[in-house]
Amino acid sequence: MPVNPVHTALWPAPHASEAVDATVHVPGSKSVTNRALVLASLASEPGWLRRPLRSRDTLLMAAALREMGVGIEETVSSSSSVAAGQDRAGEAWRILPAGLRGPATVDVGNAGTVMRFLPPVAALADGPVRFDGDPRAYERPLNGVIDALRVLGARIDDDDRGALPLTVHGSGGLDGGTVEIDASSSSQFVSALLLSAPRFNQGVEVRHTGSSLPSMPHIRMTVDMLRAVGAQVDSPESGGEPNVWRVTPGALLGRDLTIEPDLSNAQPFLAAALVTGGRVLIPDWPARTTQPGDRLREIFTEMGGSCELADYGLVFTGSGSIHGIDVDLGDVGELTPGIAAVAALADSPSTLRGVSHLRLHETDRLAALTKEINELGGDVTESADGLHIRPRRLHGGVFHTYDDHRMATAGAIIGLAVPGVQIENVATTAKTLPDFPELWTGMLGV
């Protein structure tokens, strides 16, 4: 059970007095941006990332790669098409690969992608690379990556913790080969090894040995992005062996990539249409994507909305009613906080299943959601792998975030329908969604 932090920096969550009707330009995908940064840094030629997300997690990734010798230049386009309020300084990044080097020190913050994707990169560096981060980062598992890298030939000092802080002693290369890991606590263990695998002398064969594997769309995202830069990957979805991924060694190409909007970060805005019976347009929603957030179209439609995907984006419309749902979120666990917030406002109970791994995210999300919704008058209980939510009349109060960006946006969703909700440390949304308070109040016309 999380411990309540001190009630500081409280943000009054805006209460919606009428149905929303807004267009919201959602910044780029964190998951795509950080994978693209790694792949571009390992390429054999320069590349471009256009419309990258500039948030705490992505800036930590860029800073870490710069620390290891990669050139990352920020440019500003003269185009007038940049959405109002977006940070023009990050409109495009030029990535200039270089020989990876140490000694270096990497601050991972509390970013799972940074703490897991970069130790394999550091194993390719010439010299030691030390990894450290926020206190919560020390509690998040890294053993899957650490143990696998040792099998593949890396030397790592972690004092047998299987967690931060740690030092990777890069030797300029890595043998690679076959490795078995249990990635049931995080699919990022698999993605971490695959992203750097083309630079391993023998490539890699990753075999997942656990009973379940959460967040499969994120692994498919990794595979698709590897193939887009020229890597050869055999994977289960392309007819390969179940739970086995093989990457052949070879050079990666520099690409000119435009980053998709972050569909998971679109969730609170779509939820606003559902909760208020309004309408929200998210421009540039992709027709085809591996982002988990794309499942929101299906889930929120089942909960009472409707959507239309057109060339210009996704239009989501609420019906004025919110229905409970029984859904397995194992592949899209990051959507759980927002879905739980909507479910707490529904006209019937909900069961959210398949998300036991959320206990190891930025906070124990299952315990945190249970505690915070119940303290507003809700009726939420934890199960072994999820939540049971029975809607009750809610009241105002402090909604704690535990330095978890998705807890903050979940509280904001509830605040639309419940007067007097105050979000503790809404600034934590900067982890993946910069300027969330401004986007939120702009949507509401406040």
Tab-separated table of N, CA and C in Angstrom, residues 27 88 94 115 117 133 145 152 191 203 233 240 257 272 277 286 332 362 369 375 382 425:
chain	number	residue	atom	x	y	z
A	27	PRO	N	1.050	15.630	-27.838
A	27	PRO	CA	2.467	15.524	-28.219
A	27	PRO	C	2.847	14.098	-28.610
A	88	ARG	N	8.643	24.625	-29.850
A	88	ARG	CA	9.255	24.587	-31.180
A	88	ARG	C	10.697	24.118	-31.119
A	94	ARG	N	18.323	16.047	-34.879
A	94	ARG	CA	19.294	15.421	-35.776
A	94	ARG	C	20.179	14.523	-34.931
A	115	MET	N	16.128	3.155	-17.955
A	115	MET	CA	16.867	2.238	-17.083
A	115	MET	C	17.020	0.850	-17.691
A	117	PHE	N	16.543	0.137	-21.417
A	117	PHE	CA	17.044	0.121	-22.790
A	117	PHE	C	18.527	0.452	-22.876
A	133	GLY	N	19.305	6.906	-10.380
A	133	GLY	CA	18.009	7.499	-10.658
A	133	GLY	C	17.259	7.886	-9.405
A	145	VAL	N	17.256	-7.709	-17.417
A	145	VAL	CA	18.264	-7.144	-18.308
A	145	VAL	C	19.676	-7.457	-17.813
A	152	LEU	N	25.282	-12.828	-22.033
A	152	LEU	CA	25.728	-12.443	-23.378
A	152	LEU	C	27.143	-11.875	-23.391
A	191	SER	N	12.425	-5.910	-25.106
A	191	SER	CA	12.728	-4.799	-26.012
A	191	SER	C	14.148	-4.279	-25.816
A	203	GLY	N	24.472	-11.123	-32.845
A	203	GLY	CA	23.059	-10.812	-32.730
A	203	GLY	C	22.528	-11.373	-31.426
A	233	VAL	N	14.679	-9.418	-38.201
A	233	VAL	CA	14.106	-9.904	-36.953
A	233	VAL	C	13.121	-11.018	-37.250
A	240	GLY	N	7.315	-17.013	-36.434
A	240	GLY	CA	8.400	-17.632	-35.691
A	240	GLY	C	7.912	-18.420	-34.494
A	257	LEU	N	12.299	10.060	-39.459
A	257	LEU	CA	11.091	9.523	-38.832
A	257	LEU	C	10.274	10.632	-38.188
A	272	ALA	N	-12.549	12.611	-21.291
A	272	ALA	CA	-13.318	13.831	-21.021
A	272	ALA	C	-14.576	13.866	-21.881
A	277	GLY	N	-20.129	13.699	-21.976
A	277	GLY	CA	-21.049	13.571	-23.101
A	277	GLY	C	-20.712	14.539	-24.216
A	286	PRO	N	-3.014	7.773	-36.039
A	286	PRO	CA	-2.595	6.923	-37.168
A	286	PRO	C	-3.614	5.832	-37.491
A	332	VAL	N	-2.274	-3.868	-22.472
A	332	VAL	CA	-2.346	-2.404	-22.480
A	332	VAL	C	-2.446	-1.867	-21.056
A	362	GLU	N	5.583	2.911	-11.989
A	362	GLU	CA	6.068	4.106	-11.302
A	362	GLU	C	5.705	4.090	-9.827
A	369	LEU	N	-4.574	3.270	-6.945
A	369	LEU	CA	-5.915	3.552	-7.458
A	369	LEU	C	-6.984	3.168	-6.444
A	375	GLU	N	-10.871	6.908	-1.114
A	375	GLU	CA	-10.852	8.074	-0.234
A	375	GLU	C	-11.756	9.194	-0.746
A	382	GLU	N	-8.894	-4.654	-4.701
A	382	GLU	CA	-7.876	-5.327	-5.513
A	382	GLU	C	-8.179	-6.809	-5.620
A	425	ASN	N	0.633	17.268	-6.716
A	425	ASN	CA	1.782	17.193	-7.615
A	425	ASN	C	1.375	16.852	-9.048
